[in-house]
Short mmCIF file of C-alpha atoms in Angstrom, two decimals:
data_model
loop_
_atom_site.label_atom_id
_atom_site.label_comp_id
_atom_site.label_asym_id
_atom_site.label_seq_id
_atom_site.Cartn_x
_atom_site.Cartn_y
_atom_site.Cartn_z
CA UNK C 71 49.51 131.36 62.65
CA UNK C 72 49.76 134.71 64.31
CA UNK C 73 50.00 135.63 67.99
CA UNK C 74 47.61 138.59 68.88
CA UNK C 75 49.34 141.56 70.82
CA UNK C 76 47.37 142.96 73.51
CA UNK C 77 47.47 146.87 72.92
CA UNK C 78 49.86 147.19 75.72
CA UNK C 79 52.18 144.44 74.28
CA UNK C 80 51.58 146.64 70.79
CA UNK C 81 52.15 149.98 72.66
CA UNK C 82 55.64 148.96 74.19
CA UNK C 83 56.61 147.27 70.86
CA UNK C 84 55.98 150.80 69.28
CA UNK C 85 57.96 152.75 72.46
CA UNK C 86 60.73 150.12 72.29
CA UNK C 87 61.19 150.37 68.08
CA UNK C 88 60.51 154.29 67.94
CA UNK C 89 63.63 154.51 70.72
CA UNK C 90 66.47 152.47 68.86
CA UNK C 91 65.16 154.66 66.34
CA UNK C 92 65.99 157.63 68.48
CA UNK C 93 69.16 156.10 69.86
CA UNK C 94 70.23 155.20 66.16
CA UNK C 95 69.55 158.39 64.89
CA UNK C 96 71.49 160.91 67.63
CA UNK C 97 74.20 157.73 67.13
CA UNK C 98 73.66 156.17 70.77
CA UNK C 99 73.45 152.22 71.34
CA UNK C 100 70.46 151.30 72.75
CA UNK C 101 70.49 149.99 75.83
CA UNK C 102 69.42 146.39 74.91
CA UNK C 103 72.71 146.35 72.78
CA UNK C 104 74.81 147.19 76.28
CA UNK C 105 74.34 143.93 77.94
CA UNK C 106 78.00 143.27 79.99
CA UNK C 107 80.36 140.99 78.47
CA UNK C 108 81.16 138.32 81.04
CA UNK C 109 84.68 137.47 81.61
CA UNK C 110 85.08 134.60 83.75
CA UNK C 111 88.11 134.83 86.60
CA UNK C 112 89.99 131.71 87.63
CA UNK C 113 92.53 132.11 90.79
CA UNK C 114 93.88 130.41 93.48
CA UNK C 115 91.90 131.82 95.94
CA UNK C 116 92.67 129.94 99.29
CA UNK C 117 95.38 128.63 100.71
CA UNK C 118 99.24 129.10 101.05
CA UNK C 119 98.91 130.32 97.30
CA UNK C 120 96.03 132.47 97.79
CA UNK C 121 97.61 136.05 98.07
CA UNK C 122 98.48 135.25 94.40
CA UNK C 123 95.46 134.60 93.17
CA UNK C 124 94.07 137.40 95.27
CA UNK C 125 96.38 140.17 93.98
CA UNK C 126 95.38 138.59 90.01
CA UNK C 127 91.84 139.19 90.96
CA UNK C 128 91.96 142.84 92.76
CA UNK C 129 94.17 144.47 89.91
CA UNK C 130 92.11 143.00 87.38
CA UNK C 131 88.79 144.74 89.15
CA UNK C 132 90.73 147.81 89.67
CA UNK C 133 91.29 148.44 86.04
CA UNK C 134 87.89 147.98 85.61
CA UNK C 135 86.69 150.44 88.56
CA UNK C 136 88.91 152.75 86.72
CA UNK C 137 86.63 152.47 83.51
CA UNK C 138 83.30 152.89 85.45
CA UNK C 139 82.13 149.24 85.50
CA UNK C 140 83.87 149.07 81.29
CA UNK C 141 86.56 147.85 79.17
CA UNK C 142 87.49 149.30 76.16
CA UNK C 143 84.10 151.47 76.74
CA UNK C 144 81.31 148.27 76.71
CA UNK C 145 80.06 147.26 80.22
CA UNK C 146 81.14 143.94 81.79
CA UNK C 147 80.78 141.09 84.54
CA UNK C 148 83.18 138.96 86.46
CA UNK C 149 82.17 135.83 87.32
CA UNK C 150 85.16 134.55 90.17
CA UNK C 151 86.34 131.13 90.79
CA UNK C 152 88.45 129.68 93.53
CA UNK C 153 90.48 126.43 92.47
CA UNK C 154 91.77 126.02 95.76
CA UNK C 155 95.23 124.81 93.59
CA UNK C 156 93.81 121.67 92.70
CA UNK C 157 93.57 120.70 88.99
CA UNK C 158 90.37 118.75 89.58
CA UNK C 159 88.53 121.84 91.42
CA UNK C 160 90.00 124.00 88.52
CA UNK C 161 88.45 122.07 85.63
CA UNK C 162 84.81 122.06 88.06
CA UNK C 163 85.30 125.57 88.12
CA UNK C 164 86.16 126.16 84.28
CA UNK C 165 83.31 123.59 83.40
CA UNK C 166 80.80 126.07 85.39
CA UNK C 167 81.79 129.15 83.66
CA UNK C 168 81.66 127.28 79.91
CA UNK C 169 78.24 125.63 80.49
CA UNK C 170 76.19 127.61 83.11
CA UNK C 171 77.64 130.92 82.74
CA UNK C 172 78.75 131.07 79.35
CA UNK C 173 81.70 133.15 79.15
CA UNK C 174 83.57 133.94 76.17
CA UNK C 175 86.59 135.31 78.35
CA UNK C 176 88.34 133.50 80.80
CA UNK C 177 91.16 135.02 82.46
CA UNK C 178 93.65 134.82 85.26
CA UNK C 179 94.59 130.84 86.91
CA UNK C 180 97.91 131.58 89.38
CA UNK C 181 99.28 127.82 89.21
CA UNK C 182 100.68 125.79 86.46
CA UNK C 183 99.37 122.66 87.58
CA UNK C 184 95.53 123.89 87.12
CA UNK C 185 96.71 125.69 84.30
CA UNK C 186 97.52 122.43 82.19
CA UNK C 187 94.25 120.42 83.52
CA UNK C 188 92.15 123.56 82.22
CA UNK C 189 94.13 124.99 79.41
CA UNK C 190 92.44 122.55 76.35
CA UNK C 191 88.92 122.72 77.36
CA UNK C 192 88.81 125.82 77.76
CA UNK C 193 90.20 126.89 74.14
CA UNK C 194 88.57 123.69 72.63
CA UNK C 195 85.36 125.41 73.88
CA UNK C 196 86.56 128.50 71.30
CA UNK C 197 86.42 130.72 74.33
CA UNK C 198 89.34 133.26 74.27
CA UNK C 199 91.82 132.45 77.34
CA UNK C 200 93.92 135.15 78.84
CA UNK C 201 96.00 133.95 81.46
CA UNK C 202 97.76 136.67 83.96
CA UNK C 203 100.07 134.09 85.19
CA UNK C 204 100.58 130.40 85.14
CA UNK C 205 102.89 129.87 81.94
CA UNK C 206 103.70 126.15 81.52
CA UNK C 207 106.07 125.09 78.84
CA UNK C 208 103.77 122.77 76.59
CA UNK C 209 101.09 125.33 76.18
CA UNK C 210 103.83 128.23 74.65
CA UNK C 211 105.19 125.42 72.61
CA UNK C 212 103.30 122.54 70.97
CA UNK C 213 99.95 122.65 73.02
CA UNK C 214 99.67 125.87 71.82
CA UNK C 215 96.07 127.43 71.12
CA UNK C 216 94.78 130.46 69.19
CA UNK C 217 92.58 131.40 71.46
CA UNK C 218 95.32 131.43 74.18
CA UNK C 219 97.24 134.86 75.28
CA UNK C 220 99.62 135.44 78.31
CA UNK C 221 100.51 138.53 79.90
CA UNK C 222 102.85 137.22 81.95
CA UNK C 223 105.53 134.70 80.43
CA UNK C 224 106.42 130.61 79.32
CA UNK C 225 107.45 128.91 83.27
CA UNK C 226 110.94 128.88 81.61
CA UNK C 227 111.32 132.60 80.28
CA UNK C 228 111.09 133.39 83.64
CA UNK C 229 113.30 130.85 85.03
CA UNK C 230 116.28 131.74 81.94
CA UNK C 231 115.96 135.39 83.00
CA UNK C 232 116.91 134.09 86.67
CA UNK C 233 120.09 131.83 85.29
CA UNK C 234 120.92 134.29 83.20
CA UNK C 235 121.21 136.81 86.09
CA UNK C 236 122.94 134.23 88.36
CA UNK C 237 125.53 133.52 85.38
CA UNK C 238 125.75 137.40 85.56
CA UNK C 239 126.80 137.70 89.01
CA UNK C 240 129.66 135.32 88.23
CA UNK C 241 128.53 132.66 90.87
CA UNK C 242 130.30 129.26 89.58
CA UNK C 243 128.60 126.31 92.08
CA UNK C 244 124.39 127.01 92.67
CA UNK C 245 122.51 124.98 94.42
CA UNK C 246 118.86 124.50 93.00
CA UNK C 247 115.67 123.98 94.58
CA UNK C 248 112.31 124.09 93.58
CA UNK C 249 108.33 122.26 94.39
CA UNK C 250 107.46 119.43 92.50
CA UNK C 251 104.86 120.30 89.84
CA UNK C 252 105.32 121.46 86.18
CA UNK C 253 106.03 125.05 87.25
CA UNK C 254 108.92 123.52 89.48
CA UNK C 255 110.21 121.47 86.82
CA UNK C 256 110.31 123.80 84.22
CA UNK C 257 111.71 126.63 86.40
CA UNK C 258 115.15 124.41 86.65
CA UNK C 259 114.90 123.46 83.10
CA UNK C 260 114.64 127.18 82.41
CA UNK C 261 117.62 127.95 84.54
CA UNK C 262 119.86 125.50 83.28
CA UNK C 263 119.55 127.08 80.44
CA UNK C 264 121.38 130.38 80.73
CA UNK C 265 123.27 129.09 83.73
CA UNK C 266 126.66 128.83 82.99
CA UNK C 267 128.33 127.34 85.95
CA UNK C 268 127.79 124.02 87.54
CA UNK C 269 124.50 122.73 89.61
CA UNK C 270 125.86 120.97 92.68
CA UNK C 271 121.91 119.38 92.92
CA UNK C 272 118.43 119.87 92.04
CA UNK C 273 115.90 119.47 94.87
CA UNK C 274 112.06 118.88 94.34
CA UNK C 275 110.12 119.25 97.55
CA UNK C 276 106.42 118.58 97.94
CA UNK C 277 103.86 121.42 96.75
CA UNK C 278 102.80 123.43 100.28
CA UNK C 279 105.34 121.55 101.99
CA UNK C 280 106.00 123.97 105.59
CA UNK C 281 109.43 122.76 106.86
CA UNK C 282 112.27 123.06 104.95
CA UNK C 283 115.03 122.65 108.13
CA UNK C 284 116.18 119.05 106.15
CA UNK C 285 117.15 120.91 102.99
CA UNK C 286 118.80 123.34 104.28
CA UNK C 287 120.86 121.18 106.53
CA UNK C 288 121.49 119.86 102.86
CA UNK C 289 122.63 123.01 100.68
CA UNK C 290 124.84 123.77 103.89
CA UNK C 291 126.60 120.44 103.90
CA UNK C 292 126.82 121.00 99.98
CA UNK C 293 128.78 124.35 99.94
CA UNK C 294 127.50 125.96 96.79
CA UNK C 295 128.54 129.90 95.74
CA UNK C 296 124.67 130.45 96.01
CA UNK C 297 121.22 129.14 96.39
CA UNK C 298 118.41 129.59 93.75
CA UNK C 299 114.92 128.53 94.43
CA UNK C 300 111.65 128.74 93.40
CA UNK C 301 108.67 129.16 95.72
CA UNK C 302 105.83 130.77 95.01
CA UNK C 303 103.56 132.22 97.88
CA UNK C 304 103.42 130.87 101.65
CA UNK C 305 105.97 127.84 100.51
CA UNK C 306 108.02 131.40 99.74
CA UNK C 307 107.33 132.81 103.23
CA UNK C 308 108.20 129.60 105.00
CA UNK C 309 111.62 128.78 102.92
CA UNK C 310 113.19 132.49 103.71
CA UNK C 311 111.97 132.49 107.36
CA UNK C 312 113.68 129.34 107.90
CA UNK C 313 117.06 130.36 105.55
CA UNK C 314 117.25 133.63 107.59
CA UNK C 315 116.67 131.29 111.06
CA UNK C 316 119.50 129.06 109.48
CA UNK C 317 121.61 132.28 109.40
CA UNK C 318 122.78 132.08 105.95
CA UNK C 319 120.58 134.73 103.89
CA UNK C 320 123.81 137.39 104.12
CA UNK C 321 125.98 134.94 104.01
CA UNK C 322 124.93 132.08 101.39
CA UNK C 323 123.64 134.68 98.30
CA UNK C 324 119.82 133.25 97.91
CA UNK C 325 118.81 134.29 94.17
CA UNK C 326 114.91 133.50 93.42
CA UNK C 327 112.33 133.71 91.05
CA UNK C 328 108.16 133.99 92.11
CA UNK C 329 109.58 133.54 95.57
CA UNK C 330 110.04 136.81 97.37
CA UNK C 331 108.08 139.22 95.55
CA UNK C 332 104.97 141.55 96.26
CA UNK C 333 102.52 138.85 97.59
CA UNK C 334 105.44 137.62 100.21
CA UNK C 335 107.44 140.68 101.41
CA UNK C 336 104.63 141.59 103.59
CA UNK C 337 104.80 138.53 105.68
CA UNK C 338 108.40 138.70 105.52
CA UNK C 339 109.71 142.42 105.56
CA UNK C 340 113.13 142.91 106.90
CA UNK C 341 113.88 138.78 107.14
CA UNK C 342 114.65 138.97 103.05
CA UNK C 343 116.57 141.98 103.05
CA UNK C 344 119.99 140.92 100.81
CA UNK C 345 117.95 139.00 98.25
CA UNK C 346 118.00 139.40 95.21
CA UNK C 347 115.29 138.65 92.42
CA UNK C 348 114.81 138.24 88.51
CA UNK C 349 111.70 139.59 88.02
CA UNK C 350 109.22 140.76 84.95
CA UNK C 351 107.82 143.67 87.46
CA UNK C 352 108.92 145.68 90.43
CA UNK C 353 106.28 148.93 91.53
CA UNK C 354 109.69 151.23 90.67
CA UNK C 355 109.18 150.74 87.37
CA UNK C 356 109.72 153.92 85.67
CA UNK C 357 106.75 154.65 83.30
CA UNK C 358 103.41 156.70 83.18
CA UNK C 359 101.32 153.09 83.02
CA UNK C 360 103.33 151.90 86.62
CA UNK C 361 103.04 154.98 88.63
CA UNK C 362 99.17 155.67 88.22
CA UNK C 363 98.92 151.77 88.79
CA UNK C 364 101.18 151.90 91.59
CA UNK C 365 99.33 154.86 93.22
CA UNK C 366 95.13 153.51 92.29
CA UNK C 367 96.45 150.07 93.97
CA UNK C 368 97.57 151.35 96.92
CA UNK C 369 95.09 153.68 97.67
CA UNK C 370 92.33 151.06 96.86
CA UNK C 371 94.60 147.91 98.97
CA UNK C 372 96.65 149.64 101.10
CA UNK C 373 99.28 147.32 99.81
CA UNK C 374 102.05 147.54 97.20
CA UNK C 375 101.10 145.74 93.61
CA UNK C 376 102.71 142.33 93.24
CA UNK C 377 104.11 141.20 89.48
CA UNK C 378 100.88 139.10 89.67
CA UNK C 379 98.73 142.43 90.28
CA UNK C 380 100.77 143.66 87.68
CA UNK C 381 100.13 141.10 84.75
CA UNK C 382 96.48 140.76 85.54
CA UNK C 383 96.12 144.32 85.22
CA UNK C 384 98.09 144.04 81.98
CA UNK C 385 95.10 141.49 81.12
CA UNK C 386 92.51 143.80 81.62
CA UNK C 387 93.99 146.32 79.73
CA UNK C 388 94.48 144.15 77.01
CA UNK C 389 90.88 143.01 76.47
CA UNK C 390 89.99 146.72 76.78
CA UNK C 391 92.65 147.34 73.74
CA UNK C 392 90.61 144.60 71.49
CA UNK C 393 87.28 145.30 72.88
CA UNK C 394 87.36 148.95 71.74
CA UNK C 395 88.87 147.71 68.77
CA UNK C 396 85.83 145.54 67.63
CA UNK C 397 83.59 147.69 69.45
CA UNK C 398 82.17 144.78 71.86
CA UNK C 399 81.35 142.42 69.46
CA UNK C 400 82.77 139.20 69.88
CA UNK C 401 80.73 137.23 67.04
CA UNK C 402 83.79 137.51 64.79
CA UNK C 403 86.42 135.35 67.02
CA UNK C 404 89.06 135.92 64.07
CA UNK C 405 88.32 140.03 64.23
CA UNK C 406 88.96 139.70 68.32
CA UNK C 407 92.08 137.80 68.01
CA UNK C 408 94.05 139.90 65.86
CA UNK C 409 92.61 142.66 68.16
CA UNK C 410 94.13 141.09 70.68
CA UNK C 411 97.63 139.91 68.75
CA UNK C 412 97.96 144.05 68.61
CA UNK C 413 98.48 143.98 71.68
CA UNK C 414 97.44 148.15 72.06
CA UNK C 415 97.68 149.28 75.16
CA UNK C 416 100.52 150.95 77.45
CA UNK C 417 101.83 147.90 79.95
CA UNK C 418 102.96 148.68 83.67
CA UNK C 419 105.74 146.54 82.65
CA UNK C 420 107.16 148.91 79.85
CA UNK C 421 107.53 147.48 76.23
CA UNK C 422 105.41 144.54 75.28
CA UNK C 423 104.68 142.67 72.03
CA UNK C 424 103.42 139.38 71.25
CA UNK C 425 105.35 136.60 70.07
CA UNK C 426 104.06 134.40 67.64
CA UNK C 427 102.77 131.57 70.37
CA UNK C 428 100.77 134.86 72.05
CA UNK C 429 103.07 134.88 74.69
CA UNK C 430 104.64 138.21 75.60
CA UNK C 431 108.18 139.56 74.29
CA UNK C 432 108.45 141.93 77.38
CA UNK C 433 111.66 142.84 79.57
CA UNK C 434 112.76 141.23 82.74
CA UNK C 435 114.93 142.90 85.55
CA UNK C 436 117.26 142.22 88.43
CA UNK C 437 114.96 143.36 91.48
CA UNK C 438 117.11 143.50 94.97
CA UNK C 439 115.09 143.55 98.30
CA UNK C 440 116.16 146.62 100.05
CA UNK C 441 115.41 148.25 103.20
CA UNK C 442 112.23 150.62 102.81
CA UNK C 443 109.66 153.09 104.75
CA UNK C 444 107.63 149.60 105.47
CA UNK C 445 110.52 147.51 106.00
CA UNK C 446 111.62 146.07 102.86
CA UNK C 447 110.49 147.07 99.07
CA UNK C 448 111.50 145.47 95.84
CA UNK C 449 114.13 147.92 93.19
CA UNK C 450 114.80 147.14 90.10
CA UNK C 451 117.64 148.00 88.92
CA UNK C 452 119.25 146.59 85.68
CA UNK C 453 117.60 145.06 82.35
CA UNK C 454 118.24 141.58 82.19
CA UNK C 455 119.88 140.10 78.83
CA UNK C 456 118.89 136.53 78.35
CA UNK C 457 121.09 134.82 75.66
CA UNK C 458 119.70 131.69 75.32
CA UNK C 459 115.88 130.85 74.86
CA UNK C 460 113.83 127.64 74.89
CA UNK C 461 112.30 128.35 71.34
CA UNK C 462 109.05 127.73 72.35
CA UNK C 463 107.37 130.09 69.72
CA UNK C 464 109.19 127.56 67.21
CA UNK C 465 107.25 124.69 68.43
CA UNK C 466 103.76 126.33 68.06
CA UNK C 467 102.00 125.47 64.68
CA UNK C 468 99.46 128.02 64.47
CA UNK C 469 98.72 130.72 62.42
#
């Protein structure tokens, strides 16, 4: 049976066809065809971690501020989600923007742990994950997914980089510490790696944990050449503080990774002068993509870009390379991956290419904290060489 149209009904039937026709014809979308993609955002929002998250989340909208509301020229939406660092609140918030809001981007997620509790259902739901961040070894390896890409690195790239550098300086005795969750774990995994001298011990201490006077007293008593940790965000802030108190950053060399970096020196300024870092990022990175990033961030923030800024703008501007690539459509999820697998767009961090897990072959850099106009800035300074990898991309049986 037939539904009657009123003659209005009729009348905006006829307006609506006879302007796609227009629109087709002088080669303009109609506007019914510009509806936003939605990307969903998950961060840790709150919380000792939450400058993290929040630095993920502000770079990412600044790249698309720079577009006019686009990326890769079609119109989008970010739906933001706070997992407050716990894997349970992460999966809530993952489960919201699969079944009430359903995204087919998710990006961002700052923490390992909520990484691994949201990592499957997410690309089980066939929605294309890009994380900015959180790298945990049994997603680059086995747990792999193709509708997983990083712009940031696998927890132990990042961690080899850092025993590779400390092999570099020619220290023979470290002393390792680092919080107890995957990230923590595989950080020292990843450092043992490409460290070539001997680890006096390896320390776990609790995730958020605010004193560290006991372990210090420790690595004192222990006499190591230096001291490499791991602590990402206030944990960070609180471990320095209290090595600086103990008088020994200056005199014990503290080496770190995701510990004193862009989301920390502000809280810590002059107190970490003398570190040094192994870093993917530093703001002195000399390239076209850095310096306009450098300067929009700052002028938008009033703060200097962390690495985390800096891979979550990466993200952004990798979408926009495979959104402009399949012109906004996303029906064809094989047409969108290899858009994305091109990986077509200029990085603040320099070179970058995929490997074949989707995780990025991209350089990482000794980065010393050194007095500044504001304190204390990062420099990078020399290319890091790491000899020996986990062979993660190995493990991953995808095609």
């Amino acid at each position: 049976m037939k539904l009657a149209l009123s003659p209005l009904r009729r009348g905006l039937l006829r307006h609506g066809l006879v302007g796609a026709l227009l629109c087709s014809a002088l080669g303009v979308s109609p506007s019914f065809a510009q509806d936003p993609v939605k990307i969903g955002f998950i961060g840790t929002m709150s919380g000792p971690g939450g400058a993290l998250g929040q630095d993920q989340y502000d770079a990412f909208m600044l790249a698309i501020e720079q577009n006019d509301g686009k990326l890769g020229g079609v119109p989008v939406s970010v739906v933001r989600e706070d997992d407050q660092l716990k894997p349970d609140v992460g999966v809530q918030a993952a489960t919201r923007l699969l079944e009430s809001e359903h995204v087919p981007i998710i990006t961002g997620v700052t923490f390992s742990n909520v990484m691994m509790a949201i990592h499957k259902p997410i690309t089980d739901a066939g929605v294309f994950f890009i994380g900015s961040n959180a790298g945990p070894a049994p997603i680059a390896g086995k747990q792999c997914s193709p509708y997983f890409f990083s712009t940031s690195w696998d927890n132990d790239m990042l961690h080899e980089a850092g025993g590779q550098l400390s092999s570099d300086l020619g220290y023979k005795n470290m002393y390792v510490m680092a919080a107890n969750y995957q990230a923590g774990r595989d950080a020292v995994s990843g450092f043992k790696r490409d460290y070539t001298g001997k680890v006096i011990d390896e320390v776990y201490t609790q995730v958020n944990q605010p004193d560290y006077s006991a372990e210090i007293a420790q690595l004192q008593a222990a006499s190591p050449d230096a001291v490499y940790v791991f602590y990402p965000g206030g944990m960070g802030v609180n471990f320095v503080k209290q090595y600086r108190q103990a008088g020994l950053l200056g005199n014990l060399p503290l080496i770190s990774v995701s510990t004193i970096d862009g989301s920390t020196l502000p809280a810590l300024k002059k107190l970490a002068i003398g570190a040094i870092t192994s870093a993917p990022y530093a703001p002195n990175l000399d390239n076209a993509q850095n310096k306009q990033f450098v300067k929009a961030f700052v002028e938008k923030y009033e703060r200097v870009p962390s690495m985390y800024a800096a891979q979550s703008y990466d993200a952004a501007n990798l979408i926009a390379s495979a959104l402009t690539k399949v012109k906004g459509n996303l029906s064809d999820k094989e047409a969108f991956r290899a858009a994305l697998k091109e990986a077509d767009f200029d990085s603040v961090r320099g070179s970058f290419k995929f490997e074949s897990n989707q995780f990025p072959d991209a350089p990482f850099y000794r980065v010393d904290v050194v007095e500044g106009k504001d304190g204390a800035e990062l420099s990078a300074t020399t290319p890091i060489k790491i000899k020996t990898r986990a062979g993660f991309a190995e493990q991953c049986n995808m095609k």
